[in-house]
Short mmCIF file of C-alpha atoms and ligand atoms in Angstrom, two decimals:
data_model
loop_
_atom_site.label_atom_id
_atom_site.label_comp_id
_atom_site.label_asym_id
_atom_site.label_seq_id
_atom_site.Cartn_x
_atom_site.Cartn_y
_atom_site.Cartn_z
CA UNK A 29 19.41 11.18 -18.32
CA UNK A 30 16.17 9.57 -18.15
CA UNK A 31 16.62 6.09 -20.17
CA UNK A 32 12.36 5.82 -20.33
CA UNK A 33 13.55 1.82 -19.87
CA UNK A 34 12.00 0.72 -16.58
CA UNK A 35 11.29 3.39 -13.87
CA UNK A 36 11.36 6.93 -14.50
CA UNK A 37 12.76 9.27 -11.52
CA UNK A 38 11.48 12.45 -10.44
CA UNK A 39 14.87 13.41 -9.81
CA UNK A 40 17.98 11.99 -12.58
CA UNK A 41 21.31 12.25 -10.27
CA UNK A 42 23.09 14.94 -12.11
CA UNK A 43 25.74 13.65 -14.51
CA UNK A 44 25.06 10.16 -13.92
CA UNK A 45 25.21 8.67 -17.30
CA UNK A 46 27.64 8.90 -20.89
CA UNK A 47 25.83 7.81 -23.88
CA UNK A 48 27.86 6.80 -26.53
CA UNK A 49 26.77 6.29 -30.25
CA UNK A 50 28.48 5.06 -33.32
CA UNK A 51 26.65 5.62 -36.88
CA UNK A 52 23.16 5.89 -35.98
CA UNK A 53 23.40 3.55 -32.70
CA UNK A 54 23.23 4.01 -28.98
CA UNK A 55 26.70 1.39 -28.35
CA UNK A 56 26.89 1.95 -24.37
CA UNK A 57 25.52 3.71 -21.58
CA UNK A 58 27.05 4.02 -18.46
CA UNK A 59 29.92 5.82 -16.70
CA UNK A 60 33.63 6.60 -17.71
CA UNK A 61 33.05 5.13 -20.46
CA UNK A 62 36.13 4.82 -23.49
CA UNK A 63 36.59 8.46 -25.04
CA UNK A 64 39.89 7.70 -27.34
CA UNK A 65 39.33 8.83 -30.76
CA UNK A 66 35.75 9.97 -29.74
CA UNK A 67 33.86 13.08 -30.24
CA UNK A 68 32.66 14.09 -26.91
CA UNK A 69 29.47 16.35 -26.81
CA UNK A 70 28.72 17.90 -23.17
CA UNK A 71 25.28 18.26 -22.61
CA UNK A 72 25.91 20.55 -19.93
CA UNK A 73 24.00 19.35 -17.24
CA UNK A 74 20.72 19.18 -19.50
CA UNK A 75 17.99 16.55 -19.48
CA UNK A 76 18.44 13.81 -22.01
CA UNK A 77 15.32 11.70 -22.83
CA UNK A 78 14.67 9.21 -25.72
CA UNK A 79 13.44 11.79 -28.64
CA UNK A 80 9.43 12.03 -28.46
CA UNK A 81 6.94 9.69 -30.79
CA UNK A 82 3.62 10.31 -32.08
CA UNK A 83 2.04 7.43 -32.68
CA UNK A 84 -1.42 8.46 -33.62
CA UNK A 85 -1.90 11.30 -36.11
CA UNK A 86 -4.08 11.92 -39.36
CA UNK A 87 -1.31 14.76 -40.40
CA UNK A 88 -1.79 14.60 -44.03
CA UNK A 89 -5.01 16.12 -45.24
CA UNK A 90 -5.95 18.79 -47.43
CA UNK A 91 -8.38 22.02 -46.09
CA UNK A 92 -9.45 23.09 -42.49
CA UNK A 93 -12.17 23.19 -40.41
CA UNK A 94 -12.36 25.71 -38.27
CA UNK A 95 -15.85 26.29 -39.10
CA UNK A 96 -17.15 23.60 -37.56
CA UNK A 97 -15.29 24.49 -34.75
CA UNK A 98 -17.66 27.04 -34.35
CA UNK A 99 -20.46 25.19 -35.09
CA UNK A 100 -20.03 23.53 -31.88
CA UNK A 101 -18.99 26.68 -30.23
CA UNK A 102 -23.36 27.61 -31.09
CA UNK A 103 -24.13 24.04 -29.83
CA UNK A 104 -24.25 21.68 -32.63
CA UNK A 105 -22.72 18.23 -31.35
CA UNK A 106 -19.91 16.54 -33.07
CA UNK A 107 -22.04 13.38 -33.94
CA UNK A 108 -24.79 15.55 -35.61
CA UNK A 109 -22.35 17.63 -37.73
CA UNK A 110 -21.29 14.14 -39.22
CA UNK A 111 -24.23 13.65 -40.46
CA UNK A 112 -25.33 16.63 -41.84
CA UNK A 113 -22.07 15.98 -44.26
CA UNK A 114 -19.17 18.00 -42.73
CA UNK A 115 -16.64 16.39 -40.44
CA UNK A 116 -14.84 13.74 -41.52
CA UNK A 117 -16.64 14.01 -44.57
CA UNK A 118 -15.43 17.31 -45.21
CA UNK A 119 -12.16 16.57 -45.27
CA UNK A 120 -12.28 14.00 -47.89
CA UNK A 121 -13.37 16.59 -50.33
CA UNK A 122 -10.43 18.49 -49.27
CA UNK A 123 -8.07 15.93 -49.50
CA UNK A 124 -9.22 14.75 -52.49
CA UNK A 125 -9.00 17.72 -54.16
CA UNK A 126 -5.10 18.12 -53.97
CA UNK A 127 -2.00 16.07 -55.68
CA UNK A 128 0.53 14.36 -53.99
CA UNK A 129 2.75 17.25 -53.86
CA UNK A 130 0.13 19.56 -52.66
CA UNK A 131 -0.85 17.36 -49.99
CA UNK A 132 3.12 17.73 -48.81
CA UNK A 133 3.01 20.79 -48.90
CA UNK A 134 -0.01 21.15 -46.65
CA UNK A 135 1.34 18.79 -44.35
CA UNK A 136 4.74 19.76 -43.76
CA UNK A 137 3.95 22.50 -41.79
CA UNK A 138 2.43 20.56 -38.93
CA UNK A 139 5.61 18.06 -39.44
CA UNK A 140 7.67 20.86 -38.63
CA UNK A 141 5.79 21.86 -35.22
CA UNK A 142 6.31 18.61 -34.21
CA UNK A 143 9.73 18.31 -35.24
CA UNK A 144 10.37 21.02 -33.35
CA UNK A 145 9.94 19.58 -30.03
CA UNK A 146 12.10 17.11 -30.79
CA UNK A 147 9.69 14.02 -32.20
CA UNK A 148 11.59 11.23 -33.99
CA UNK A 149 8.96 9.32 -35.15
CA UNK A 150 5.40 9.67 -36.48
CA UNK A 151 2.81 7.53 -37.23
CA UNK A 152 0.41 8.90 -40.14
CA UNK A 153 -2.74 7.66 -41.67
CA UNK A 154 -4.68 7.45 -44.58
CA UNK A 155 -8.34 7.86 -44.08
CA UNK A 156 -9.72 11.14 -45.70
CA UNK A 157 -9.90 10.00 -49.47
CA UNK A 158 -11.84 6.80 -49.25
CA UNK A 159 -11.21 5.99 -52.86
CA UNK A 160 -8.56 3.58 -53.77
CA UNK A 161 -7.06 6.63 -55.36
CA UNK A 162 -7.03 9.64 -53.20
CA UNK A 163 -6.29 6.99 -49.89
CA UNK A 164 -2.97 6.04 -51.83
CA UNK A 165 -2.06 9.26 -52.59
CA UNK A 166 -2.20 10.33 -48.47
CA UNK A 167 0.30 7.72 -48.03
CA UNK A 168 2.75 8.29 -50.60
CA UNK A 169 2.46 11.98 -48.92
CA UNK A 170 3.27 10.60 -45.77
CA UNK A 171 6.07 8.67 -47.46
CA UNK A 172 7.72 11.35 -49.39
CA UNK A 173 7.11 13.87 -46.01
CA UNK A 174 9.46 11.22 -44.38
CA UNK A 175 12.40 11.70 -47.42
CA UNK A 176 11.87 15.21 -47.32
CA UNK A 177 12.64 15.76 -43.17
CA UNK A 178 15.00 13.43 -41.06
CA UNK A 179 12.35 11.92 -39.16
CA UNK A 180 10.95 8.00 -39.32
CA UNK A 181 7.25 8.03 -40.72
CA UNK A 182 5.15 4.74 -39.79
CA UNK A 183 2.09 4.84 -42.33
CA UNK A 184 -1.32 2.92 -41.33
CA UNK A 185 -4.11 2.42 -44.18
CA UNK A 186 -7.34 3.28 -42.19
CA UNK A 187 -9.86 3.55 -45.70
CA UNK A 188 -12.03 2.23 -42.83
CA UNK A 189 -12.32 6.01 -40.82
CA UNK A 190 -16.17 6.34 -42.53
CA UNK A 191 -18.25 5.72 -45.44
CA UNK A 192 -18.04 8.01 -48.38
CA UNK A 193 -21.76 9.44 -49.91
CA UNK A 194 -21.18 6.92 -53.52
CA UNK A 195 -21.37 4.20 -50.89
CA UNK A 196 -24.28 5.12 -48.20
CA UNK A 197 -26.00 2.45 -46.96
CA UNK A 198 -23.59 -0.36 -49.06
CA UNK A 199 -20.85 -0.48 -45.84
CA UNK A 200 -20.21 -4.14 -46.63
CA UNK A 201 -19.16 -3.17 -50.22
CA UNK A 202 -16.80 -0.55 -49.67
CA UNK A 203 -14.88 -2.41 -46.93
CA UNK A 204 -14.77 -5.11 -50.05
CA UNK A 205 -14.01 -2.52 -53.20
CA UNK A 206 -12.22 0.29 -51.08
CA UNK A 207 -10.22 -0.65 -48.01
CA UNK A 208 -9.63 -4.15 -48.88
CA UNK A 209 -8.67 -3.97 -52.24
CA UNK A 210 -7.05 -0.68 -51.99
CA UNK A 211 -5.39 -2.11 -49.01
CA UNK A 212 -3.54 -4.73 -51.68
CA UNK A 213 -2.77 -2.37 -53.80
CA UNK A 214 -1.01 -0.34 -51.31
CA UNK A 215 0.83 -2.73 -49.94
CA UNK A 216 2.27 -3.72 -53.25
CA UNK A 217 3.42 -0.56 -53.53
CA UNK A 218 5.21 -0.69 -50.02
CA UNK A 219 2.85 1.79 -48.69
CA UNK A 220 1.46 0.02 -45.24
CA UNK A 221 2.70 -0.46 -42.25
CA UNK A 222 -0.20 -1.29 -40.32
CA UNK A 223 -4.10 -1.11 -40.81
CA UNK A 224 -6.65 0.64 -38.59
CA UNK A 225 -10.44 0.97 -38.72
CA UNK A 226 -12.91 3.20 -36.94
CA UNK A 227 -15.25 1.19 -34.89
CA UNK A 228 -17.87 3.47 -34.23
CA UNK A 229 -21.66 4.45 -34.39
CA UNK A 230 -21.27 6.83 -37.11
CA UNK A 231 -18.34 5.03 -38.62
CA UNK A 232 -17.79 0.55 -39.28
CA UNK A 233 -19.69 -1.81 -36.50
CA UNK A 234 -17.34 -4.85 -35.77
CA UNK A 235 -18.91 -7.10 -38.17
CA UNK A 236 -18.15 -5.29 -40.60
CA UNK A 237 -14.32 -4.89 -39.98
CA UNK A 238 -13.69 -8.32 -39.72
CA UNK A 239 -13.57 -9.27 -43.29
CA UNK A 240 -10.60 -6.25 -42.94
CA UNK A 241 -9.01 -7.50 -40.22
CA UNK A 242 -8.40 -10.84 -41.66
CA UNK A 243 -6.99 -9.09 -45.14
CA UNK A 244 -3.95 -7.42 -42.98
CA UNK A 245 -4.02 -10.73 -41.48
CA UNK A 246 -3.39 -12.21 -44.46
CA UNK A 247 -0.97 -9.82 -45.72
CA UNK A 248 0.94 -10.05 -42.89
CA UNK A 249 0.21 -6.83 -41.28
CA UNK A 250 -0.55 -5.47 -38.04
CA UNK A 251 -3.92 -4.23 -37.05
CA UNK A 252 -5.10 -1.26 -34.71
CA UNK A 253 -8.65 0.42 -33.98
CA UNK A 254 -9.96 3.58 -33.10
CA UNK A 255 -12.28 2.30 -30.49
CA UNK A 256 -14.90 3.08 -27.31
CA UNK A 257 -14.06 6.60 -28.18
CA UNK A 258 -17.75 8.37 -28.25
CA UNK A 259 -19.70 5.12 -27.32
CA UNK A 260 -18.93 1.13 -26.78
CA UNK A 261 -19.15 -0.68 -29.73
CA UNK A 262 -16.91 -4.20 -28.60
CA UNK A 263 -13.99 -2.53 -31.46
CA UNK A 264 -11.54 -3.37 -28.77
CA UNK A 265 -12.49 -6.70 -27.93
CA UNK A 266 -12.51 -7.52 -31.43
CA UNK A 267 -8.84 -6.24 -31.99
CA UNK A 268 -7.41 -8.03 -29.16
CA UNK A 269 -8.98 -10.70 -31.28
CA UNK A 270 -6.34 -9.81 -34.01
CA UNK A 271 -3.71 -9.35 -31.23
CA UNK A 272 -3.59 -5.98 -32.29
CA UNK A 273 -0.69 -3.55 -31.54
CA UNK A 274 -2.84 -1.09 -29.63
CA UNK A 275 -6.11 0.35 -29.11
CA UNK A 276 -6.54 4.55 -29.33
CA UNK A 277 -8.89 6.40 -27.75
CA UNK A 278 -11.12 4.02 -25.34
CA UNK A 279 -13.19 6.77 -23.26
CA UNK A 280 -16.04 4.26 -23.19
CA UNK A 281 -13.93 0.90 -22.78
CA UNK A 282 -13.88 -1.26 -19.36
CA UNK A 283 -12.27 -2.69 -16.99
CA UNK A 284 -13.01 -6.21 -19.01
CA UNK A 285 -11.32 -4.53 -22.09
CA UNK A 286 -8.66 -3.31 -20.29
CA UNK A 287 -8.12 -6.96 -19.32
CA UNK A 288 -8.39 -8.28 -22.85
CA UNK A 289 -5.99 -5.57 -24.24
CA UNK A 290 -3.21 -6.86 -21.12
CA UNK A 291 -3.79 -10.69 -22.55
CA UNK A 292 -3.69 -9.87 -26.24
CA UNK A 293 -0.40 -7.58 -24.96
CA UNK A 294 -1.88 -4.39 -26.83
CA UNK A 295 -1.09 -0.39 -25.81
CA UNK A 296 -3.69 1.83 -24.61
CA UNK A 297 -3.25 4.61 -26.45
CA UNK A 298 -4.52 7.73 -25.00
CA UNK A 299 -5.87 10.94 -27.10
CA UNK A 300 -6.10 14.15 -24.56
CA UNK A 301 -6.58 16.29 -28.05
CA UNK A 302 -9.65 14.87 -28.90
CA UNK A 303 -10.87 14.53 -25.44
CA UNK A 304 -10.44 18.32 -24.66
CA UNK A 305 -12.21 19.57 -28.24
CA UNK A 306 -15.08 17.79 -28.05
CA UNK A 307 -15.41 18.61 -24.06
CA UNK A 308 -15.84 14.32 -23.25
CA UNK A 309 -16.53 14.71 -19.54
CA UNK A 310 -15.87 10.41 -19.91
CA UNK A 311 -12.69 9.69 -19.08
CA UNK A 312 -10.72 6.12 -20.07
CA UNK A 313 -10.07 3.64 -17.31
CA UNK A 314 -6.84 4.89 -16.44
CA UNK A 315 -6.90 2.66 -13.27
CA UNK A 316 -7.67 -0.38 -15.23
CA UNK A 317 -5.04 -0.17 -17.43
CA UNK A 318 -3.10 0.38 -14.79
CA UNK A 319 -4.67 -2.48 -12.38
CA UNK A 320 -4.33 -5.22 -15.60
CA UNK A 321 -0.79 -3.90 -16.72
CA UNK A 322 -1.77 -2.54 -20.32
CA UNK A 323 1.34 0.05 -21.24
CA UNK A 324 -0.73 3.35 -22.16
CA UNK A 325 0.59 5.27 -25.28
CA UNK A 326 -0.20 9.43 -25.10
CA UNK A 327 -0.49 10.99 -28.92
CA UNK A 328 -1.75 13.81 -30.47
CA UNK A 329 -4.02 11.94 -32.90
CA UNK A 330 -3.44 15.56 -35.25
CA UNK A 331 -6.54 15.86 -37.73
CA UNK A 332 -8.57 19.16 -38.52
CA UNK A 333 -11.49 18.20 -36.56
CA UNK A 334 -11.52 16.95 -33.15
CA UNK A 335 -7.63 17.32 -32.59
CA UNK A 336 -5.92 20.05 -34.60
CA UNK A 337 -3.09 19.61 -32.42
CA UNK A 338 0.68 19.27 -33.31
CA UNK A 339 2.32 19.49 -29.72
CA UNK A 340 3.76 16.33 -27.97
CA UNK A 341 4.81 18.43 -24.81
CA UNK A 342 0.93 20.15 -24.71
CA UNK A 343 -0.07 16.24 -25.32
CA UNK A 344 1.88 14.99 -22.18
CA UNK A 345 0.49 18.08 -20.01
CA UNK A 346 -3.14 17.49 -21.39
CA UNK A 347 -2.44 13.42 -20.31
CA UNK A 348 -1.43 14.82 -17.06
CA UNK A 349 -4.26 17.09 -16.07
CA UNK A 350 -7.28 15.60 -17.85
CA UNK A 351 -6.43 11.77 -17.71
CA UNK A 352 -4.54 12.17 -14.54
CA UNK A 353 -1.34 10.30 -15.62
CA UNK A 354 1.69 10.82 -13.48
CA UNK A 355 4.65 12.50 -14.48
CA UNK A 356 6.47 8.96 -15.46
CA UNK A 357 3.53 7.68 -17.08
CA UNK A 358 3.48 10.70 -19.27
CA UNK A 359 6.81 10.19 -20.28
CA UNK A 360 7.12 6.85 -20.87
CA UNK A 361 3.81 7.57 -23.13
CA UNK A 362 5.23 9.32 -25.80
CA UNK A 363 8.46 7.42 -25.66
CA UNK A 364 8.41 3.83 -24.53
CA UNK A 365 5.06 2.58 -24.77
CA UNK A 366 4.90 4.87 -27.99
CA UNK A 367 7.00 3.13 -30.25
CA UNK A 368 5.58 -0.46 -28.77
CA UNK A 369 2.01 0.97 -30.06
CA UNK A 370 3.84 1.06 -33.75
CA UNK A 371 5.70 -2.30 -33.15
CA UNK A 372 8.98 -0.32 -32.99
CA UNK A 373 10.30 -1.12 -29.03
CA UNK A 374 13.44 -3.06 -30.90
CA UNK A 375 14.03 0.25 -32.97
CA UNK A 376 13.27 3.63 -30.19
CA UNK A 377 11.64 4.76 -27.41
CA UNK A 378 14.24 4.01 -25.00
CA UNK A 379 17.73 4.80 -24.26
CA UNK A 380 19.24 1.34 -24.35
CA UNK A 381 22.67 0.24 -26.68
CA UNK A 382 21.29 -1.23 -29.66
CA UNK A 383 18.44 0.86 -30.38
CA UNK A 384 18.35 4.04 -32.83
CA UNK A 385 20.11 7.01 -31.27
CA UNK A 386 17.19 9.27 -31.18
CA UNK A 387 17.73 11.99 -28.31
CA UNK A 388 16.15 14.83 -27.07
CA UNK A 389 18.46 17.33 -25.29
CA UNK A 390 15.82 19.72 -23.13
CA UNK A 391 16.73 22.95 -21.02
CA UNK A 392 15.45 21.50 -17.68
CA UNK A 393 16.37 19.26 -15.25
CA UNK A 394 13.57 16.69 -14.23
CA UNK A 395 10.85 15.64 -15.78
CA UNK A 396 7.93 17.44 -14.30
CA UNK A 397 9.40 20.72 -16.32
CA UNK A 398 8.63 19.02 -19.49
CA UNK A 399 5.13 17.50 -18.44
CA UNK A 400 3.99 21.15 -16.04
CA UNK A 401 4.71 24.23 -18.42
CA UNK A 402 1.72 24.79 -21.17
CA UNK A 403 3.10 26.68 -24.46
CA UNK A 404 6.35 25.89 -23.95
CA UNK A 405 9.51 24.36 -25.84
CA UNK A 406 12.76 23.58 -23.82
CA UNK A 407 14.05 21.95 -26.47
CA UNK A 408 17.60 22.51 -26.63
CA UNK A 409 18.41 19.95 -29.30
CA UNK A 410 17.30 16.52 -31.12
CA UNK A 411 19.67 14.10 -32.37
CA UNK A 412 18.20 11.64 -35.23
CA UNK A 413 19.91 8.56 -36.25
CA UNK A 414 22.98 9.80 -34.04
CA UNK A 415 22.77 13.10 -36.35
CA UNK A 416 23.12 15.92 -33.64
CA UNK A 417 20.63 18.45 -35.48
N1 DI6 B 10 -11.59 9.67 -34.32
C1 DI6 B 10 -11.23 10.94 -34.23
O1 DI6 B 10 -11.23 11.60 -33.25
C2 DI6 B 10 -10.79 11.38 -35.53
N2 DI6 B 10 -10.90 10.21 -36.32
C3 DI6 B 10 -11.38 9.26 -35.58
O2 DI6 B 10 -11.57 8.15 -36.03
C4 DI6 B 10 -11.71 12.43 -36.05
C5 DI6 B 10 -11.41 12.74 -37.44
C6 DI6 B 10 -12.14 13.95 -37.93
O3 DI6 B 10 -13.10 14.45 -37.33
O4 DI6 B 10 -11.71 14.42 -38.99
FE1 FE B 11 -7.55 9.24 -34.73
#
């Protein structure tokens, strides 16, 4: 068993620990624990681990774009298909294009693949309508997808992911007519849970998101940022600002960010997907983050452009090999210091009595099987809410 609470080992002692769980709680860990009137499940020497989180994904969206994929396969850089109206872009007029229901039915799909290996928890955002209407819709998508499978869906407003054509060149309006009022309106309807904003060159400078930032503020809500990701644009040292719950992507952040993010106790959350698609040969400051104490998050940040990725086990290997994160680290990525990037450490994450029985049962042993095979899924079985599925 490998709690994720405090130090991971390389090797768990073999039958070390009983879990027990009442309703949808872990209620004690230990040994020789009480059986009477119990239903005992043996796990037959398996690995147990807190069930996998993905706290960074744009799952719902409507269309593909594989053809851009190509486009940079002849040359064409990400940046520079942006602006020629696809990326992004693109995907709004996808997105907008479908109902709620259709946009469920696109989505499930990847749900499913991540499901699959066992994920508990996912974190989906708005950010391909930018309209009031169409970035509403996305979330009650993500909403319903989270009736429609056992899983827990977190849902982040990010209207602030780029500017749609009505409002080139008027940046400071839309943030006014589109993500802040539309943030209001979905919040009435009990469709937030926290806000994000890209900070980029072809996205929102920081100026701009502040008005943003102090609306979720307001409201109560937690921020986060897309930021440093192709270039530095100070989007992280404005969130620490906001003391915000984490930070994704941060190629281009430093060692003085890294320092900020430890003092305004944020996560580092790290996006191998995106990294490997659009070949970044910048890596983040691992050893910074490290050095200053800053928990790093790994996620799949699943969207049809830069990270058409639904695998939390690839995710892990692709933190390992391209980021260089150890074994441990990876784990504790996708479970621990996953569910404190979505304010959810009291809830999962960690095998601890009083938090959510959410388990992942794998056919292995230690941990480096989980983190070292690519294309593969040990998963033996995932228990949600104490539900053995
Ligand atoms: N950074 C990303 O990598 C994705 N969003 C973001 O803010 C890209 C989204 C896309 O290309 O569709
Ligand atoms: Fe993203």
């Amino acid at each position: 068993m490998v709690t994720c609470d405090g130090e991971v080992a390389r090797d768990p002692e073999p039958g070390a620990l009983e879990l027990e769980v009442t309703g949808t709680r872990i209620t004690a860990l230990g040994r020789g624990l009480p059986r009477d009137g119990r239903r005992i499940v043996d796990c037959g020497g398996r690995l147990m681990t807190p069930a996998p989180i993905d706290c960074h994904t744009h799952l719902v969206f409507g269309g593909d774009r594989a053809n851009e994929f190509e486009m940079r396969l002849d040359g064409v850089p990400y940046e520079e298909i942006a602006r020629q109206g696809g990326g992004i872009k693109a995907s709004m007029v996808a997105t907008r294009a479908l109902s709620v229901d259709a946009l469920v039915t696109a989505s499930l799909p990847r749900l499913d693949h991540l499901l699959a290996e066992g994920v508990s928890t996912v974190e989906i955002k708005s950010g391909y309508g930018l309209s009031v209407g169409a970035e509403l819709n996305m979330l009650r998508a993500a909403r319903r997808l989270g009736q429609t499978r056992p899983v827990r869906i977190r849902t982040t407003w990010l209207a602030a992911h780029a500017l749609p054509p009505e409002y080139a060149g008027r940046a400071g309006a839309y943030i006014d007519e589109v993500a802040i009022a539309g943030l209001k309106a979905a919040c009435a309807e009990g469709l937030v849970d926290a806000v994000d904003a890209f900070c980029e060159g072809i996205a929102f400078n920081t100026a701009e998101l502040e008005p943003l930032f102090d609306a979720a503020r307001a409201l109560g809500l937690p921020v986060k940022i897309h930021s440093e990701q192709l270039s530095h644009q100070g989007g992280t040292a404005l969130a620490a600002r906001y003391n915000a719950l984490s930070a994704d992507h941060l190629e281009h952040a430093t060692a003085a960010d890294a320092r900020l993010m430890a003092e305004a106790g944020m996560v580092a959350t790290l996006l191998p997907g995106a990294f490997y698609m659009l070949r970044e040969t910048v890596m983040p400051p691992v050893q910074a983050f490290r050095d200053h104490g800053v928990p790093m998050a790994l996620s799949t940040d699943c969207n049809p452009g830069t990270s058409p990725l639904t695998s939390i086990l690839m995710v892990m290997n692709m933190g390992a090999t391209l980021f260089r994160l150890t074994v441990a680290e990876c784990l504790l990525a996708v479970t621990a210091n996953a569910a404190s990037a979505l304010g959810l450490s009291a809830e999962t994450g960690r095998l601890r009595p009083g938090l959510s029985a959410d388990l992942a049962l794998w056919d292995v042993t230690r941990p480096a099987q989980l983190v070292a095979r690519i294309g593969f899924n040990p998963l033996h079985a995932r228990i949600f809410q104490g539900d053995l599925q």
